[in-house]
Short mmCIF file of C-alpha atoms in Angstrom, two decimals:
data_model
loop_
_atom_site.label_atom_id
_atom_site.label_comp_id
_atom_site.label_asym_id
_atom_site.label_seq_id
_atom_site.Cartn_x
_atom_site.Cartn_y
_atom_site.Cartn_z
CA UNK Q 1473 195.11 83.80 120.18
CA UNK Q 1474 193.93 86.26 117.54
CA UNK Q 1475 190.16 86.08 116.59
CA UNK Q 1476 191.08 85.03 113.13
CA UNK Q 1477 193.42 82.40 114.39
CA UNK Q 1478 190.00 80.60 116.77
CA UNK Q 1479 187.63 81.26 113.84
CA UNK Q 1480 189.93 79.14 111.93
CA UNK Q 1481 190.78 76.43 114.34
CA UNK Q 1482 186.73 76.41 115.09
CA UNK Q 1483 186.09 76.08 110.92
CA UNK Q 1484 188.00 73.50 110.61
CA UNK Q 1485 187.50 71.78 113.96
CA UNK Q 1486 183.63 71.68 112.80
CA UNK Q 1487 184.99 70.44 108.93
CA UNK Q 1488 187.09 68.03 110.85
CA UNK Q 1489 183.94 66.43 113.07
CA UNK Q 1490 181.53 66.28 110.24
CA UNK Q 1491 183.54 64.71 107.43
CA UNK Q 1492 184.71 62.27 109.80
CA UNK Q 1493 181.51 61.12 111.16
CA UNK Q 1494 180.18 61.46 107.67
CA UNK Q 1495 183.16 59.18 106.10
CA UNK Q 1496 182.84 56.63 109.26
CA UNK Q 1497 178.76 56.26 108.71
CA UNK Q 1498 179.67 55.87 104.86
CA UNK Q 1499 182.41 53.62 104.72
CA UNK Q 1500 180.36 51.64 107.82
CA UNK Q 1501 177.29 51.43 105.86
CA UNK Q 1502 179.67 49.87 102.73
CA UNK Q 1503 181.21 47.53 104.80
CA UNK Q 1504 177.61 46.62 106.54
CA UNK Q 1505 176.09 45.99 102.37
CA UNK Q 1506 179.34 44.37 101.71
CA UNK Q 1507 178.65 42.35 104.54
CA UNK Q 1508 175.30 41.59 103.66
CA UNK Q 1509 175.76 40.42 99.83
CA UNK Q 1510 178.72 37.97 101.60
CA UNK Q 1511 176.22 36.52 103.96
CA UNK Q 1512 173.28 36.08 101.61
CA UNK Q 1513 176.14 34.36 99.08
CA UNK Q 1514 177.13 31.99 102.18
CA UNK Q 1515 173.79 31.37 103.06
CA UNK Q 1516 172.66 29.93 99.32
CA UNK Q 1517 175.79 27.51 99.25
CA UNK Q 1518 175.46 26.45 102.83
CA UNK Q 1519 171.55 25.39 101.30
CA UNK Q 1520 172.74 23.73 98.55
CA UNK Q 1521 175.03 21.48 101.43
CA UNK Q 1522 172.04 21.12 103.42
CA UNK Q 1523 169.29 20.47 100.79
CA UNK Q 1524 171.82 18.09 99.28
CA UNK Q 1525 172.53 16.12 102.96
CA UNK Q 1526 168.63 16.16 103.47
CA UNK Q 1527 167.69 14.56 100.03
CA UNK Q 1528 170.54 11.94 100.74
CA UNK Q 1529 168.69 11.45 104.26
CA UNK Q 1530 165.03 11.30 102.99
CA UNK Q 1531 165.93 9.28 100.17
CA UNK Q 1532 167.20 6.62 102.51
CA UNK Q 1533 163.77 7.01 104.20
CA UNK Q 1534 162.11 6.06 100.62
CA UNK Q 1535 164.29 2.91 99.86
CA UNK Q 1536 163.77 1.65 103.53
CA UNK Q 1537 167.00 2.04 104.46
CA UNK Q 1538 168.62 2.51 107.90
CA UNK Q 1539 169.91 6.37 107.92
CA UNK Q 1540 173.65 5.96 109.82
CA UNK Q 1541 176.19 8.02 110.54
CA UNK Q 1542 178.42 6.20 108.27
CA UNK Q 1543 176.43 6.93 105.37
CA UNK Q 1544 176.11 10.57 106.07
CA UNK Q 1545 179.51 10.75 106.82
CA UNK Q 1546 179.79 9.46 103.26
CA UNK Q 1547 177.48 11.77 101.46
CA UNK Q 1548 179.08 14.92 103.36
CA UNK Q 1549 182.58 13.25 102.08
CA UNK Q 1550 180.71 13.92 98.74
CA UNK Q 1551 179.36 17.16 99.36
CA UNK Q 1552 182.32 19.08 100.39
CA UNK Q 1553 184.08 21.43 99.01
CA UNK Q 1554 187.90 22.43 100.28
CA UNK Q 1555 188.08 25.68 97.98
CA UNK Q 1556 190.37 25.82 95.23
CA UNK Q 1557 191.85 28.64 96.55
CA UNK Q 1558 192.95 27.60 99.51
CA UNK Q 1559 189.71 29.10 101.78
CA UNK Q 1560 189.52 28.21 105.06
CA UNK Q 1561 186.08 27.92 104.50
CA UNK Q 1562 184.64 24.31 104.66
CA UNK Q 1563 181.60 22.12 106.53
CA UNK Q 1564 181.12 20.42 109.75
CA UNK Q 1565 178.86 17.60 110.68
CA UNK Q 1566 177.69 16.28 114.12
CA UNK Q 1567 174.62 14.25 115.21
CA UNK Q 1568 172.86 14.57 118.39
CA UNK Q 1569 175.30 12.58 120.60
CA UNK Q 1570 177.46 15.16 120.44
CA UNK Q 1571 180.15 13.33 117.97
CA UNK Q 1572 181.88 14.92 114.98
CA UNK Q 1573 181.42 12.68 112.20
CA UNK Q 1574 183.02 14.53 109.28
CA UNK Q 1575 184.48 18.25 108.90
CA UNK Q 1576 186.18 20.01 105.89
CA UNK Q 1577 187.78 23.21 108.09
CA UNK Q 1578 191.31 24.09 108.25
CA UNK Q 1579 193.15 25.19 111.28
CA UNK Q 1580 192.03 27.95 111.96
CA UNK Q 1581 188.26 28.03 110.42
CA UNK Q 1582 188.30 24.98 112.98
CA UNK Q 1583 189.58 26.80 115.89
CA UNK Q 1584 186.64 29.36 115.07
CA UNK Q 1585 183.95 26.31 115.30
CA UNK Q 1586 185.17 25.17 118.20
CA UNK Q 1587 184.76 28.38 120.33
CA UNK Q 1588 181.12 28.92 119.31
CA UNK Q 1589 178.27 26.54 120.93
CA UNK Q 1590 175.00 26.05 118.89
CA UNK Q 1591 173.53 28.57 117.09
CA UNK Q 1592 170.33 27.59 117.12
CA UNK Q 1593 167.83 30.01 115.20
CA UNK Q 1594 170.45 33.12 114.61
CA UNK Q 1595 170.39 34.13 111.36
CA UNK Q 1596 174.58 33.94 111.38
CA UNK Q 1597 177.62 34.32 113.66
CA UNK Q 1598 180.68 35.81 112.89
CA UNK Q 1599 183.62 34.65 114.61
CA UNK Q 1600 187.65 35.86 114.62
CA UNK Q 1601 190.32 33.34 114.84
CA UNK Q 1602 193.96 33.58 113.91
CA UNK Q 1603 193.69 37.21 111.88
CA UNK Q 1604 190.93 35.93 110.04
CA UNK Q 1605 186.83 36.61 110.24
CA UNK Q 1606 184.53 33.81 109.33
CA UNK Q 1607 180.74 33.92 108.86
CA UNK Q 1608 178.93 30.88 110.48
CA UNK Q 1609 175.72 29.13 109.28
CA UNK Q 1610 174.02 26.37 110.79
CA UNK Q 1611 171.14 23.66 110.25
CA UNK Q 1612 169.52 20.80 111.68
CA UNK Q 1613 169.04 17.40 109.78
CA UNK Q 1614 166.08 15.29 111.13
CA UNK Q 1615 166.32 11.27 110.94
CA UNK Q 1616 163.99 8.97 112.29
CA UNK Q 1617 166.15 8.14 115.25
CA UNK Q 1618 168.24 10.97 115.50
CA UNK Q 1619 169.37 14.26 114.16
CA UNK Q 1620 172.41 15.61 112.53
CA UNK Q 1621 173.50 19.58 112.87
CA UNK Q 1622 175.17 20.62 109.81
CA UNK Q 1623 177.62 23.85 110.04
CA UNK Q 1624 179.32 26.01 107.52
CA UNK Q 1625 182.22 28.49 107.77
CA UNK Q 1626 182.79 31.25 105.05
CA UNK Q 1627 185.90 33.25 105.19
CA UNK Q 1628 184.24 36.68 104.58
CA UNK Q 1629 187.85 38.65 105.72
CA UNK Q 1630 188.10 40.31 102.69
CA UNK Q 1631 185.15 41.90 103.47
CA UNK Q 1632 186.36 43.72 106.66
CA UNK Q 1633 189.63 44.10 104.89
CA UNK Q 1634 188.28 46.18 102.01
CA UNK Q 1635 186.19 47.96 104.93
CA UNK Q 1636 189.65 48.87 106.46
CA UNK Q 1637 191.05 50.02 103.07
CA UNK Q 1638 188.33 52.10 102.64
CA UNK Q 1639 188.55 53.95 105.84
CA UNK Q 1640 192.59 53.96 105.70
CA UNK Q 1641 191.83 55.92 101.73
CA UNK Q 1642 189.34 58.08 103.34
CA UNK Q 1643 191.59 59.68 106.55
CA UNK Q 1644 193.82 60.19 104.03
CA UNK Q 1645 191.45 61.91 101.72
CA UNK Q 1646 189.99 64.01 104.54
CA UNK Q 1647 193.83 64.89 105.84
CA UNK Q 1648 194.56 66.43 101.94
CA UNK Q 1649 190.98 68.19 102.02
CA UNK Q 1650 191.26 69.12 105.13
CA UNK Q 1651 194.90 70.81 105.06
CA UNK Q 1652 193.59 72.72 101.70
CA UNK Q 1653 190.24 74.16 103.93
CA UNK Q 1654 192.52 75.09 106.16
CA UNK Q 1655 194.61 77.18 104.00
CA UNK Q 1656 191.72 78.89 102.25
CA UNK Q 1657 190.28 78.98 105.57
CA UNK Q 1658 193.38 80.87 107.07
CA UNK Q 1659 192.76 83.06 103.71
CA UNK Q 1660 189.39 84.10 103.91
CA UNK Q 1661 189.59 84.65 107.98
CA UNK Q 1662 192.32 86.87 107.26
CA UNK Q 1663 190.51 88.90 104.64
CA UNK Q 1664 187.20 89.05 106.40
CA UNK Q 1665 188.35 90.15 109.66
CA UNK Q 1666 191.06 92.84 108.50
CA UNK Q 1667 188.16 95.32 109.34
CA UNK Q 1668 188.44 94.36 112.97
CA UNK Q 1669 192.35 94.84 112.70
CA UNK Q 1670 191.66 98.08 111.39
CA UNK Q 1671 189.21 99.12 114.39
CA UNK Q 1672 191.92 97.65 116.51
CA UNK Q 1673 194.84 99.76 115.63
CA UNK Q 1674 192.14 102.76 115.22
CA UNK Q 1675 191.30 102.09 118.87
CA UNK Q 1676 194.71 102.09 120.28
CA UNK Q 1677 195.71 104.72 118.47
CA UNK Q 1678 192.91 106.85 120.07
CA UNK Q 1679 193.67 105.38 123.19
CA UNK Q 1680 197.33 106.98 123.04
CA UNK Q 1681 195.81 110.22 122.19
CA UNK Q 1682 195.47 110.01 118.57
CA UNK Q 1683 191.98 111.61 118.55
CA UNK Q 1684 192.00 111.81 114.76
CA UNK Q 1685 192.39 108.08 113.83
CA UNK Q 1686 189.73 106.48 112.07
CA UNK Q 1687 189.05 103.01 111.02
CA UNK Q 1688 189.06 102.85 107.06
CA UNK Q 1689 186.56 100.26 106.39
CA UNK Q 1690 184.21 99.91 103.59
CA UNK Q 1691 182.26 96.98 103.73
CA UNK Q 1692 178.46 96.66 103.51
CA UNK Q 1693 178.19 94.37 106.36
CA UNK Q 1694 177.56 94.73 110.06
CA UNK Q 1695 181.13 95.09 110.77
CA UNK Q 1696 181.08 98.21 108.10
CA UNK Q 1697 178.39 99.22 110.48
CA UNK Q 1698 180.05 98.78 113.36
CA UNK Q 1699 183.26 100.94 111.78
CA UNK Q 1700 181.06 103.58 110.59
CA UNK Q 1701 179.47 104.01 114.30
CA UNK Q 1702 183.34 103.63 115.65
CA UNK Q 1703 183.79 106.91 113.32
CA UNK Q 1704 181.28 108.86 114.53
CA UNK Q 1705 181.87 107.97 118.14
CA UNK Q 1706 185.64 108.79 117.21
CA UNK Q 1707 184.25 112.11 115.77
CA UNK Q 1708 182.23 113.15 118.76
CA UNK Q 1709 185.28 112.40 121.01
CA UNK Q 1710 187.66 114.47 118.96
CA UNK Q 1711 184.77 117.27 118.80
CA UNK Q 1712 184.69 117.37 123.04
CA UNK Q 1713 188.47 116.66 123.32
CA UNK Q 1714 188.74 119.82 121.31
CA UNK Q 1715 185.62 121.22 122.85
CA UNK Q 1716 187.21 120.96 126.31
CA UNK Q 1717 190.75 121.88 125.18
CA UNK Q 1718 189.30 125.39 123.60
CA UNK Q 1719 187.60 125.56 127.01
CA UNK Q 1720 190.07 125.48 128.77
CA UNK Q 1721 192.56 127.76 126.74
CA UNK Q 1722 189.34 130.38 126.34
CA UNK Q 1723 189.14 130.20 130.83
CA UNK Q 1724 192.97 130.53 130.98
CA UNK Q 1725 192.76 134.16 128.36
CA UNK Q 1726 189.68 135.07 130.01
CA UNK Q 1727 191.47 134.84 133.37
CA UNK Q 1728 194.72 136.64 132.00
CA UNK Q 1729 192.44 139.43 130.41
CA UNK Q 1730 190.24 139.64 133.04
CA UNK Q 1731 193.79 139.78 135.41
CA UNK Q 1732 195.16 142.04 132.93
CA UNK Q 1733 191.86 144.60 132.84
CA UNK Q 1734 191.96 145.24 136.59
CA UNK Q 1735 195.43 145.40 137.00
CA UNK Q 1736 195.49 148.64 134.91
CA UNK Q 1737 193.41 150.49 136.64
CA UNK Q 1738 194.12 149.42 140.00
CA UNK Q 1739 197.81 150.13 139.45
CA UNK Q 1740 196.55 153.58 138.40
CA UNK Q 1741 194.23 153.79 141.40
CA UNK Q 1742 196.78 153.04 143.66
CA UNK Q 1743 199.31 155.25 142.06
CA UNK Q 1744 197.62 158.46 142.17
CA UNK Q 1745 195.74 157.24 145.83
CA UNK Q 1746 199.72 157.07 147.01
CA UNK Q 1747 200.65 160.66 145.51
CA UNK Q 1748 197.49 161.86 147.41
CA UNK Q 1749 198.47 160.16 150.91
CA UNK Q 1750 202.03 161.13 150.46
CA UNK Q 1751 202.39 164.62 148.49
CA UNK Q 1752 201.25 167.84 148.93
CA UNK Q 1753 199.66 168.81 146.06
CA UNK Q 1754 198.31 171.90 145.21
CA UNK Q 1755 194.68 172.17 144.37
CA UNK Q 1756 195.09 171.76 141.04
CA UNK Q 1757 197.02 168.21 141.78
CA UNK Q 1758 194.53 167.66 143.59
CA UNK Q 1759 191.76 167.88 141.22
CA UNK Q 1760 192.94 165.67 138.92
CA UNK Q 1761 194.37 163.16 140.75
CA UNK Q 1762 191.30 162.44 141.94
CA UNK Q 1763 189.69 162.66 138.82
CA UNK Q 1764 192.13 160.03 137.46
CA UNK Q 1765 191.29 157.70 140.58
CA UNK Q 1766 187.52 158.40 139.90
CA UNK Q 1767 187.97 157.57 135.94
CA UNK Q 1768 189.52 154.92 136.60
CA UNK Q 1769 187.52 153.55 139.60
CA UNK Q 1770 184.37 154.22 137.04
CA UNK Q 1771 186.21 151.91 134.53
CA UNK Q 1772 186.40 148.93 136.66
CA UNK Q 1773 182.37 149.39 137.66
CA UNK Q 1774 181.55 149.48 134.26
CA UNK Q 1775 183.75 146.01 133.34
CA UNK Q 1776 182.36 144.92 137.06
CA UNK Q 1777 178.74 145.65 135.64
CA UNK Q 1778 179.45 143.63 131.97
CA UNK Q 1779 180.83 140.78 134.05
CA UNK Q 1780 177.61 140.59 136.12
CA UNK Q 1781 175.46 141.35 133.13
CA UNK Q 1782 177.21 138.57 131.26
CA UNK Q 1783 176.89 135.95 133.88
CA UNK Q 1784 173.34 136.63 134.53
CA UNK Q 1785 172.48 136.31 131.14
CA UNK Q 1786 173.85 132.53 131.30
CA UNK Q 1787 171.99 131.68 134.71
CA UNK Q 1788 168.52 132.55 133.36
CA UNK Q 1789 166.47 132.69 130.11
CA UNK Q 1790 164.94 135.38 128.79
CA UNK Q 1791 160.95 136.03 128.79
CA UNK Q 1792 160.06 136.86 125.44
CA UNK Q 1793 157.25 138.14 124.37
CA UNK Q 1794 155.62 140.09 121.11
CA UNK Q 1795 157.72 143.44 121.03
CA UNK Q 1796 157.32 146.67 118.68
CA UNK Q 1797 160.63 147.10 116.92
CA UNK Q 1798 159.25 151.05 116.25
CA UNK Q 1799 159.52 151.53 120.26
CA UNK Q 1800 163.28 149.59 120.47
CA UNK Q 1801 164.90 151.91 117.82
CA UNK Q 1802 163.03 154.99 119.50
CA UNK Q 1803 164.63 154.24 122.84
CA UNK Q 1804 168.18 152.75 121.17
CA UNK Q 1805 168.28 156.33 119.15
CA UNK Q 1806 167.63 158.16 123.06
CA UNK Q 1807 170.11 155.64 124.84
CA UNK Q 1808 172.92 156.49 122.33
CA UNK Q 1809 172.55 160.68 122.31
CA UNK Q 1810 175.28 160.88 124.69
CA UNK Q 1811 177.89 158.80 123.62
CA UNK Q 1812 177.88 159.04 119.97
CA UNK Q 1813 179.75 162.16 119.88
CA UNK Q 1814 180.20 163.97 116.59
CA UNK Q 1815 178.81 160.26 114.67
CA UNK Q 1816 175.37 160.47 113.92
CA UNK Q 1817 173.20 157.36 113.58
CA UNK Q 1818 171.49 156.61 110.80
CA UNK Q 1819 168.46 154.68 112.13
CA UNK Q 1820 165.68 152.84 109.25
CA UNK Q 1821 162.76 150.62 109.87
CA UNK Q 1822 159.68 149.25 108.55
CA UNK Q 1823 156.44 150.80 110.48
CA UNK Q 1824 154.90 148.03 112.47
CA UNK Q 1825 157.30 145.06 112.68
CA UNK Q 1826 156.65 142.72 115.92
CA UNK Q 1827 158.93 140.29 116.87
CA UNK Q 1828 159.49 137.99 119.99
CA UNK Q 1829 161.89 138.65 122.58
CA UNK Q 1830 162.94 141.31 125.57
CA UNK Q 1831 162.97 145.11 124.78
CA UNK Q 1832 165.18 146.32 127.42
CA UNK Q 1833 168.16 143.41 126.25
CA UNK Q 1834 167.36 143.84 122.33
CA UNK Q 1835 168.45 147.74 123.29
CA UNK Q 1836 170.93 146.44 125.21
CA UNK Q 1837 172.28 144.56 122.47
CA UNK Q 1838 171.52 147.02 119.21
CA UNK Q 1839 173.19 149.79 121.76
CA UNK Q 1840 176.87 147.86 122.04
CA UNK Q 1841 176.67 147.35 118.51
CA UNK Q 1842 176.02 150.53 117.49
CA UNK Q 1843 178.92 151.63 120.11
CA UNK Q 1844 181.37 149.25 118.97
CA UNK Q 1845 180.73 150.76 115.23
CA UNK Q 1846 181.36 154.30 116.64
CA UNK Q 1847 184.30 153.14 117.99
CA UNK Q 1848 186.01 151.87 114.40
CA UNK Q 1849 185.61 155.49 113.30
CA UNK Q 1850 183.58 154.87 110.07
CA UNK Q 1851 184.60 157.14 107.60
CA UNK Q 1852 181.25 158.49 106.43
CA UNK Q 1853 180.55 159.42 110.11
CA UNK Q 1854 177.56 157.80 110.55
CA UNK Q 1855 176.58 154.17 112.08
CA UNK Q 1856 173.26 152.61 109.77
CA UNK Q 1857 171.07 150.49 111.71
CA UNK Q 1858 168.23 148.97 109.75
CA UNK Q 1859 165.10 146.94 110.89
CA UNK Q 1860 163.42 145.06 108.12
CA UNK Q 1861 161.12 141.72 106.97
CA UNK Q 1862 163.01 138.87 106.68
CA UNK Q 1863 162.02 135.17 105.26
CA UNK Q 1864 162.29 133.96 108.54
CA UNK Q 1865 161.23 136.58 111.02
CA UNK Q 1866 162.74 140.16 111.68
CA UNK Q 1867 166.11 141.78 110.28
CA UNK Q 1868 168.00 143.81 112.52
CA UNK Q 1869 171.32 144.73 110.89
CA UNK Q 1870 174.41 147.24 112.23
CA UNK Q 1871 176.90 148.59 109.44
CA UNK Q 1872 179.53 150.72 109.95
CA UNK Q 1873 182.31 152.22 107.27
CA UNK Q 1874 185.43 151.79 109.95
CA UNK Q 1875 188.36 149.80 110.33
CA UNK Q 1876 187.17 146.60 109.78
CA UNK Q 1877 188.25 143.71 111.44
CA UNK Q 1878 190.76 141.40 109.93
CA UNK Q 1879 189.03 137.75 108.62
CA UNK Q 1880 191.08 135.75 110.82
CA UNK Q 1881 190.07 137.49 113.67
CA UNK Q 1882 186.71 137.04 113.26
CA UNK Q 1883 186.03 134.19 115.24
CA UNK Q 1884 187.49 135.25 118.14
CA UNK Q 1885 185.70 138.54 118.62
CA UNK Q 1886 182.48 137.41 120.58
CA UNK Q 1887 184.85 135.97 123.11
CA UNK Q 1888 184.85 137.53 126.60
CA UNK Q 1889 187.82 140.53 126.70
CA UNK Q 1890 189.12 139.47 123.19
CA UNK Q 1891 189.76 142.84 121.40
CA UNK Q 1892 191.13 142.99 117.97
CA UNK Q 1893 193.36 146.07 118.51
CA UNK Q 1894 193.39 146.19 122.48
CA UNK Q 1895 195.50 149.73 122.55
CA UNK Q 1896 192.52 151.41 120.51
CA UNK Q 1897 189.95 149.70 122.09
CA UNK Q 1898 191.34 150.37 126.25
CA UNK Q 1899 191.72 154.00 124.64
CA UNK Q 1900 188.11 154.30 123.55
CA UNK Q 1901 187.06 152.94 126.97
CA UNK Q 1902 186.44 149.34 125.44
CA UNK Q 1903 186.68 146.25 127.57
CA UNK Q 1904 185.94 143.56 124.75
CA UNK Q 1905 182.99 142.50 126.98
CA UNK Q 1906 180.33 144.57 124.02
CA UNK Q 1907 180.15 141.41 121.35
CA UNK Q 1908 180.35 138.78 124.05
CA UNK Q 1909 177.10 140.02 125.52
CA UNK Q 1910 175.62 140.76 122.13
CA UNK Q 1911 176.65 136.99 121.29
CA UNK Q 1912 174.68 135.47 124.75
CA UNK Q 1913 171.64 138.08 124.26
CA UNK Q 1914 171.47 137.00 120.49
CA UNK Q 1915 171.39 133.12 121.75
CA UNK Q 1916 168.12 133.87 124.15
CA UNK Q 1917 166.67 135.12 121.33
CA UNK Q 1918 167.47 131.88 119.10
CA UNK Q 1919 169.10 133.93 117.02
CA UNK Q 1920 172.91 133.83 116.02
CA UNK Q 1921 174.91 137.28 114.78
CA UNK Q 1922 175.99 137.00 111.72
CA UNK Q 1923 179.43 139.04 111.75
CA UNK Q 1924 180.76 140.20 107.76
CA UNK Q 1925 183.98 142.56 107.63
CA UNK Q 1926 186.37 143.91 105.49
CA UNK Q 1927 189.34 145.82 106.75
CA UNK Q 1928 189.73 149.47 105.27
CA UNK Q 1929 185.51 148.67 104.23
CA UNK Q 1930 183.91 148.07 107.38
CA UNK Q 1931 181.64 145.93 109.58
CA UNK Q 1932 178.06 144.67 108.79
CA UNK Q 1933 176.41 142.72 111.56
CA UNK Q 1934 173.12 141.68 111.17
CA UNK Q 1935 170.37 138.57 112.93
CA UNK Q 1936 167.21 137.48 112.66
CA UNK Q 1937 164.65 137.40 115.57
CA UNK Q 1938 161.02 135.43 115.42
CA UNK Q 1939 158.75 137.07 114.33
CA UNK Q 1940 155.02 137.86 116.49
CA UNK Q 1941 151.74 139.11 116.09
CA UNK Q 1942 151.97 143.37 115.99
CA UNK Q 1943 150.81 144.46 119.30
CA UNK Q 1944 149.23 147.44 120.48
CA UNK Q 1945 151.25 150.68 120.53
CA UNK Q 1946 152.48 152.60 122.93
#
């Protein structure tokens, strides 16, 4: 059963208990006033029997005369009263032997008497006989010899009747009422927990893999709450599904490139290493097949020496402390010499800049930048490098006039062995290892390369370190 479906069935079980004890109590308390304004009606006509047998019996006592049965039997004669209306209602009168000496009951007011002893002080008895209810009433007479117990019956049926009526009208009341609650019941249940169906579906649809679902609820309650926190859970799943699946697909090209990267110049290795072992080769042959195996051979200790570089990098932090950014470009600018070739470096900084982090890996990282620009060939042969105040620290910025590299590419080019244009890049000796370390050495530093590009234009790439108190010169 569906949540809206025992909400329901508990509304209207709870409607259900409370308007029926409320009716029963009601219609019971009626009946019980009903009951009441009978009685005290019995009890003032069963006084005017009494008060009228009493007077007969005292004024006996005042003439002198004998009081007998006979003459009470007489006066009760008098006194009674049969109904119009065909009551069963009526009097009974006994003295103290025990003998009847007059009664005005029918059948079965009669029958009613004669299952009910003396009442002695109760206020009144109420007695069934024959589908009818009868209130009873008694009294004693006192004589001078004896006594006389006078008893009344009152048909007070109608009383319990109406009661029944009343309570047959209400269940049928509380049926119409109820059956409408329980449609608008059904209603509102319906409406107020549709957000639930929506989490529901959203739920199973992420649990078949739907990572994108979401539950489109708006209310301002807690179950709006509860959807919005759904969402963002649902988010942060989707973000480490796709987390892991880019993980995974970034591990499977790393291990293809890195596959791919020594399988070049091992095959070349090999190659020549065979021609050696199996050829004779004049000197000349000689010469440069081994220089082949030892370019080659060189090539794989350089990506060897990234790889290690790059994985040491991610097994422990770097100490960082004030640096001079004057000594960094001095020993960048001495680093560089040999490999820049016929590009010259255009190197600018601000005397006296300080900022926190490690001088040998901020060279490390300016120097593959500034070899990566030489690489793209930039067309006013020269790679700028500029070191300046920044709002938020120090400005170190790279800008080339090469190639460029093409704006969807962009994201991808920090990854390990990703190369934009892999047949230019293996020919300049690249690896695609150079912006991957720049990328982890940038992190240690809390800062995050900023990468802008344009193809035909260039390459600007530029970050931000902390700055530090200046520090003594070298």
């Amino acid at each position: 059963m569906k949540f809206a479906q025992r909400l329901s069935c508990a509304v209207l079980l709870l409607l259900a208990g409370v308007f029926s004890l409320g009716g029963f109590v009601l219609v019971y308390i009626n009946a019980a006033d009903m009951l009441r304004q009978a009685a005290a009606q019995v009890e003032q006509w069963h006084r005017m029997q009494y008060y009228t047998l009493e007077t007969q019996v005292l004024g006996m006592m005042a003439r002198g005369e004998d009081v007998t049965d006979d003459a009470l039997l007489e006066s009760a004669m008098r006194i009674a009263d049969f109904g119009e209306d065909g009551s069963q209602s009526g009097i009974w009168l006994e003295n103290s032997d025990g003998i009847m000496l007059f009664s005005s009951l029918g059948a079965a007011a009669a029958e009613a008497s004669a299952s009910v002893g003396p009442i002695g002080v109760q206020e009144y008895y109420l007695r069934r006989a024959q589908g009818n209810t009868y209130l009873l009433l008694e009294s004693t007479i006192s004589a001078p010899n004896k006594s006389y117990r006078l008893r009344t019956l009152s048909d007070v049926t109608g009383v319990f009747v109406a009661r029944d009526r009343q309570l047959a009208r209400f269940w049928c009341m509380e049926a119409g009422a109820l059956g409408v609650c329980a449609l608008a019941i059904v209603l509102l249940t319906k409406r107020m927990t549709r957000p639930l169906d929506e989490l529901y579906g959203a739920s199973r649809r992420i649990a078949r893999g739907d990572y994108s679902a979401r539950a489109e609820v708006a209310t301002q309650d807690e179950i709006g709450s509860v959807a919005e926190s759904f969402n963002a859970m649902a988010a942060a799943v989707q973000k480490n599904v796709d987390a892991l699946a880019l993980s995974a697909r970034q591990r499977e090209e790393f291990m293809g490139a890195f596959t791919h990267e020594l399988k070049t110049p091992m095959t070349a290795i090999i190659g020549y290493a065979d021609t050696l072992r199996t050829l004779e080769l004049d000197p000349e042959g000689r010469r440069r097949a081994a220089g082949y195996i030892f370019s080659e051979a060189k090539r794989v200790e350089a990506l060897s020496g990234k790889l290690l570089a790059l994985l040491g990098l991610a097994q422990k932090p770097a100490a960082l402390a004030p640096v001079q950014m004057d000594r960094v470009l001095r020993q960048l600018s001495v680093s560089l010499a040999p490999v820049l070739g016929p590009v010259k470096l255009d190197l600018r900084g601000e005397k006296g800049l300080c900022a926190l982090g490690d001088e040998d890996l901020l060279v490390d990282l300016l120097y593959n930048l500034v070899h990566n620009a030489q690489k793209a060939a930039p067309k006013d042969g020269m790679v700028h490098v500029l070191c300046t105040r920044a709002p938020g620290g120090v400005l170190l910025c790279v800008r080339d006039t090469g190639c460029g590299i093409p704006k969807e590419e962009l994201c991808r080019v920090t990854e390990p062995f990703y190369m934009v244009d892999k047949s230019r890049a293996r020919k300049a000796g690249g690896s695609g290892m150079g912006l991957a370390l720049c990328q982890k050495i940038a992190a240690m530093h809390g800062a995050q390369l900023c990468i802008e590009s344009q193809v035909g234009v260039g390459t600007r790439v530029s970050f931000t370190l902390k700055p530090a108190k200046e520090v003594p010169r070298a």
